[in-house]
Amino acid sequence: MADDDVPTTDGDEPVMRPVPDSAVGYRLVLPPGWLRLDARSDAGRARLDAELDRVLPRTYEPTLAPVVAQARAQAHVALQQAREAGALDLYLPLGGVRGIPIPASFLVAVRRFAAAPPPELAKQGPEALAVALIANLAASMPDAKTRMMPAGPAVRSTRPVTEAGSDVAPAMTGVRVDYIWPVPGDAALWVMASFTTMRTPELPTSITDQLVALFDAIMSTWRWDSGIVL
């Protein structure tokens, strides 16, 4: 996720900027087969290779070797992109579906507003301020809605995405789903969980919808840690 993917506003309005060297302060429940990687650490790449070596030989038929090779390359690209975007964590489904690797992932990143909320909003209580900020953000994004989640209010948005083709792989289309949360106790600090899944000839089209529904279910388990510092 590049910085220009993060919602921004012009003029005197706040602009969301990366927060460097952030500490994780959230928890969520992952389905079996999903891997969580620290996108900031050099150890992430080594762990990814070790997990791919462990999982891939058991999740595909020999005839799908090119698909598996592409999945390995895409996993490393996803990790590199997460690191370049200043993400905290990258999540990958290494278990596969019917022996086929899944072209999907989501990352978690932290962003801070460059300016404080408007005075009329800052005077409100923390909960009312979070709801107001969420509503303003949702109104500025295409296909975005406010959701009241167990961990608090969030913006959920969706948009189509396209991955360019190459000499060995055709172009692919897919969908991206973002959840944007205000951090409790700090109206200027926000967390984005960004999920992307691509459609491939090897997987039924219905799998994409199922993966989006799975991501929504994972987000419903989001909880903030006590004394969170992001």
Short mmCIF file of C-alpha atoms in Angstrom, two decimals:
data_model
loop_
_atom_site.label_atom_id
_atom_site.label_comp_id
_atom_site.label_asym_id
_atom_site.label_seq_id
_atom_site.Cartn_x
_atom_site.Cartn_y
_atom_site.Cartn_z
CA MET A 1 0.00 0.00 0.00
CA ALA A 2 1.63 3.21 -1.12
CA ASP A 3 1.22 6.43 0.80
CA ASP A 4 -0.95 7.84 -1.98
CA ASP A 5 -3.47 5.06 -1.25
CA VAL A 6 -4.16 6.60 2.14
CA PRO A 7 -7.04 9.13 2.25
CA THR A 8 -5.84 12.71 2.25
CA THR A 9 -7.49 16.11 1.95
CA ASP A 10 -6.25 19.39 0.57
CA GLY A 11 -6.08 22.92 1.87
CA ASP A 12 -6.47 23.40 5.61
CA GLU A 13 -7.92 19.93 6.16
CA PRO A 14 -5.86 17.24 7.97
CA VAL A 15 -3.60 15.00 5.89
CA MET A 16 -2.86 11.43 6.96
CA ARG A 17 0.88 10.67 7.09
CA PRO A 18 2.85 7.55 8.07
CA VAL A 19 3.89 7.06 11.66
CA PRO A 20 7.42 5.58 11.70
CA ASP A 21 8.70 2.87 14.04
CA SER A 22 5.25 2.06 15.37
CA ALA A 23 4.55 -0.59 18.00
CA VAL A 24 1.67 -2.99 17.51
CA GLY A 25 -1.27 -2.50 19.86
CA TYR A 26 -4.05 -4.66 18.46
CA ARG A 27 -5.19 -8.28 18.37
CA LEU A 28 -7.27 -10.32 15.94
CA VAL A 29 -8.22 -13.96 15.33
CA LEU A 30 -6.79 -15.63 12.22
CA PRO A 31 -8.18 -18.72 10.45
CA PRO A 32 -5.91 -21.78 10.17
CA GLY A 33 -3.26 -21.46 7.48
CA TRP A 34 -2.74 -17.70 7.78
CA LEU A 35 0.72 -16.28 8.51
CA ARG A 36 1.46 -12.98 10.25
CA LEU A 37 4.76 -11.30 9.32
CA ASP A 38 6.40 -8.20 10.80
CA ALA A 39 6.72 -5.99 7.72
CA ARG A 40 9.38 -3.82 9.39
CA SER A 41 11.82 -6.59 10.28
CA ASP A 42 14.49 -8.20 8.09
CA ALA A 43 13.53 -11.48 9.73
CA GLY A 44 10.19 -11.35 7.93
CA ARG A 45 11.66 -12.44 4.61
CA ALA A 46 13.51 -15.41 6.13
CA ARG A 47 10.41 -16.53 7.98
CA LEU A 48 8.32 -16.22 4.82
CA ASP A 49 10.73 -18.45 2.89
CA ALA A 50 10.73 -21.02 5.68
CA GLU A 51 6.93 -21.12 5.79
CA LEU A 52 6.63 -21.34 2.00
CA ASP A 53 9.12 -24.24 1.94
CA ARG A 54 7.09 -25.99 4.63
CA VAL A 55 3.62 -25.42 3.17
CA LEU A 56 3.86 -25.35 -0.62
CA PRO A 57 5.11 -28.93 -1.24
CA ARG A 58 1.92 -30.22 0.40
CA THR A 59 -0.55 -27.85 -1.24
CA TYR A 60 -0.23 -28.38 -4.99
CA GLU A 61 -0.04 -31.02 -7.70
CA PRO A 62 3.12 -31.12 -9.86
CA THR A 63 1.15 -29.78 -12.82
CA LEU A 64 0.56 -26.58 -10.85
CA ALA A 65 4.27 -25.87 -10.36
CA PRO A 66 4.12 -22.62 -12.40
CA VAL A 67 1.20 -21.43 -10.29
CA VAL A 68 3.11 -22.18 -7.10
CA ALA A 69 6.21 -20.37 -8.39
CA GLN A 70 4.07 -17.34 -9.14
CA ALA A 71 2.49 -17.54 -5.67
CA ARG A 72 5.93 -17.57 -4.06
CA ALA A 73 6.98 -14.53 -6.07
CA GLN A 74 3.74 -12.70 -5.25
CA ALA A 75 4.21 -13.37 -1.53
CA HIS A 76 7.63 -11.74 -1.62
CA VAL A 77 6.29 -8.82 -3.66
CA ALA A 78 3.51 -8.35 -1.09
CA LEU A 79 6.05 -8.29 1.74
CA GLN A 80 8.27 -5.80 -0.07
CA GLN A 81 5.32 -3.54 -0.88
CA ALA A 82 4.15 -3.70 2.74
CA ARG A 83 7.60 -2.67 3.93
CA GLU A 84 7.85 0.18 1.41
CA ALA A 85 4.42 1.41 2.53
CA GLY A 86 5.57 1.55 6.13
CA ALA A 87 3.15 -1.18 7.23
CA LEU A 88 3.32 -2.84 10.63
CA ASP A 89 2.27 -6.35 9.63
CA LEU A 90 1.50 -8.46 6.57
CA TYR A 91 -0.92 -11.39 6.63
CA LEU A 92 -0.82 -14.18 4.02
CA PRO A 93 -3.02 -17.29 3.56
CA LEU A 94 -0.46 -20.06 3.04
CA GLY A 95 -2.87 -22.96 3.40
CA GLY A 96 -4.30 -22.67 -0.11
CA VAL A 97 -7.69 -23.74 -1.44
CA ARG A 98 -8.05 -27.22 -2.94
CA GLY A 99 -4.29 -27.42 -3.25
CA ILE A 100 -3.99 -24.10 -5.05
CA PRO A 101 -2.21 -21.07 -3.50
CA ILE A 102 -4.49 -18.09 -2.84
CA PRO A 103 -3.55 -14.71 -4.42
CA ALA A 104 -4.63 -12.69 -1.40
CA SER A 105 -3.14 -10.78 1.52
CA PHE A 106 -3.81 -7.94 3.91
CA LEU A 107 -1.58 -5.50 5.71
CA VAL A 108 -1.96 -3.26 8.73
CA ALA A 109 -0.51 0.26 8.71
CA VAL A 110 -0.65 3.29 11.01
CA ARG A 111 -1.30 6.84 9.87
CA ARG A 112 -1.44 10.13 11.76
CA PHE A 113 -3.27 13.30 10.79
CA ALA A 114 -0.84 16.14 10.15
CA ALA A 115 -3.22 18.55 11.88
CA ALA A 116 -5.57 18.36 14.85
CA PRO A 117 -9.32 17.84 14.33
CA PRO A 118 -11.38 21.02 13.84
CA PRO A 119 -12.13 22.78 17.18
CA GLU A 120 -15.87 22.15 16.94
CA LEU A 121 -15.19 18.40 16.74
CA ALA A 122 -12.38 18.40 19.32
CA LYS A 123 -14.81 19.76 21.93
CA GLN A 124 -16.92 16.62 21.71
CA GLY A 125 -16.27 13.55 23.83
CA PRO A 126 -13.88 10.84 22.53
CA GLU A 127 -16.65 8.53 21.28
CA ALA A 128 -18.63 11.30 19.57
CA LEU A 129 -15.43 12.67 18.04
CA ALA A 130 -14.49 9.25 16.63
CA VAL A 131 -17.95 8.82 15.09
CA ALA A 132 -17.85 12.30 13.55
CA LEU A 133 -14.38 11.78 12.09
CA ILE A 134 -15.36 8.38 10.71
CA ALA A 135 -18.46 9.88 9.05
CA ASN A 136 -16.39 12.67 7.47
CA LEU A 137 -13.83 10.19 6.17
CA ALA A 138 -16.47 7.85 4.75
CA ALA A 139 -18.11 10.74 2.92
CA SER A 140 -14.82 11.58 1.20
CA MET A 141 -14.11 8.06 -0.10
CA PRO A 142 -15.79 6.19 -2.99
CA ASP A 143 -17.93 3.19 -2.06
CA ALA A 144 -17.26 3.69 1.66
CA LYS A 145 -19.59 3.09 4.59
CA THR A 146 -19.41 3.55 8.34
CA ARG A 147 -19.55 0.34 10.34
CA MET A 148 -19.98 -0.01 14.09
CA MET A 149 -17.63 -2.87 14.93
CA PRO A 150 -17.05 -4.63 18.28
CA ALA A 151 -13.81 -2.62 18.63
CA GLY A 152 -15.49 0.68 17.73
CA PRO A 153 -16.53 2.65 14.61
CA ALA A 154 -14.66 2.07 11.35
CA VAL A 155 -14.84 3.01 7.68
CA ARG A 156 -15.11 0.11 5.22
CA SER A 157 -14.42 0.81 1.55
CA THR A 158 -14.07 -1.37 -1.55
CA ARG A 159 -12.66 -0.80 -5.02
CA PRO A 160 -11.55 -2.88 -8.01
CA VAL A 161 -7.84 -3.42 -8.61
CA THR A 162 -5.76 -4.60 -11.56
CA GLU A 163 -2.39 -6.32 -11.52
CA ALA A 164 -0.28 -5.86 -14.64
CA GLY A 165 0.68 -8.97 -16.58
CA SER A 166 4.16 -10.20 -17.48
CA ASP A 167 5.85 -12.60 -19.90
CA VAL A 168 4.92 -15.55 -17.70
CA ALA A 169 1.66 -14.38 -16.12
CA PRO A 170 -1.44 -12.68 -17.54
CA ALA A 171 -2.94 -9.51 -16.09
CA MET A 172 -5.37 -10.12 -13.22
CA THR A 173 -8.27 -8.22 -11.74
CA GLY A 174 -9.45 -8.31 -8.19
CA VAL A 175 -10.86 -6.34 -5.30
CA ARG A 176 -9.42 -4.31 -2.43
CA VAL A 177 -11.20 -3.82 0.89
CA ASP A 178 -10.00 -1.28 3.48
CA TYR A 179 -10.97 -0.89 7.11
CA ILE A 180 -9.87 2.39 8.72
CA TRP A 181 -10.07 2.72 12.49
CA PRO A 182 -9.50 5.72 14.78
CA VAL A 183 -7.24 4.69 17.65
CA PRO A 184 -8.99 4.98 21.03
CA GLY A 185 -7.76 7.97 23.00
CA ASP A 186 -5.93 9.61 20.06
CA ALA A 187 -8.20 11.19 17.44
CA ALA A 188 -5.21 12.02 15.22
CA LEU A 189 -3.99 8.40 15.00
CA TRP A 190 -5.59 5.91 12.62
CA VAL A 191 -5.01 2.28 11.63
CA MET A 192 -5.75 0.88 8.17
CA ALA A 193 -6.24 -2.82 7.46
CA SER A 194 -6.04 -3.25 3.68
CA PHE A 195 -7.03 -6.55 2.00
CA THR A 196 -6.47 -7.46 -1.66
CA THR A 197 -7.47 -10.62 -3.52
CA MET A 198 -7.01 -11.37 -7.21
CA ARG A 199 -9.07 -13.58 -9.52
CA THR A 200 -7.21 -16.39 -11.30
CA PRO A 201 -8.25 -19.05 -13.84
CA GLU A 202 -7.37 -21.78 -11.34
CA LEU A 203 -9.81 -20.60 -8.67
CA PRO A 204 -13.61 -20.28 -9.06
CA THR A 205 -14.93 -16.72 -9.15
CA SER A 206 -16.96 -17.43 -6.02
CA ILE A 207 -13.70 -17.79 -4.07
CA THR A 208 -13.11 -14.04 -4.33
CA ASP A 209 -16.42 -13.26 -2.65
CA GLN A 210 -15.73 -15.88 0.01
CA LEU A 211 -12.31 -14.37 0.73
CA VAL A 212 -13.81 -10.90 1.12
CA ALA A 213 -16.39 -12.34 3.52
CA LEU A 214 -13.56 -14.05 5.42
CA PHE A 215 -11.67 -10.76 5.71
CA ASP A 216 -14.82 -9.09 7.06
CA ALA A 217 -15.07 -11.88 9.63
CA ILE A 218 -11.43 -11.41 10.64
CA MET A 219 -12.01 -7.67 11.08
CA SER A 220 -14.95 -8.43 13.38
CA THR A 221 -12.43 -10.01 15.79
CA TRP A 222 -10.27 -6.85 15.96
CA ARG A 223 -9.58 -5.72 19.51
CA TRP A 224 -7.36 -2.95 20.91
CA ASP A 225 -4.75 -3.83 23.50
CA SER A 226 -4.93 -2.18 26.90
CA GLY A 227 -2.58 0.81 27.07
CA ILE A 228 -2.15 0.73 23.29
CA VAL A 229 0.86 2.55 21.82
CA LEU A 230 0.96 2.72 18.02
#
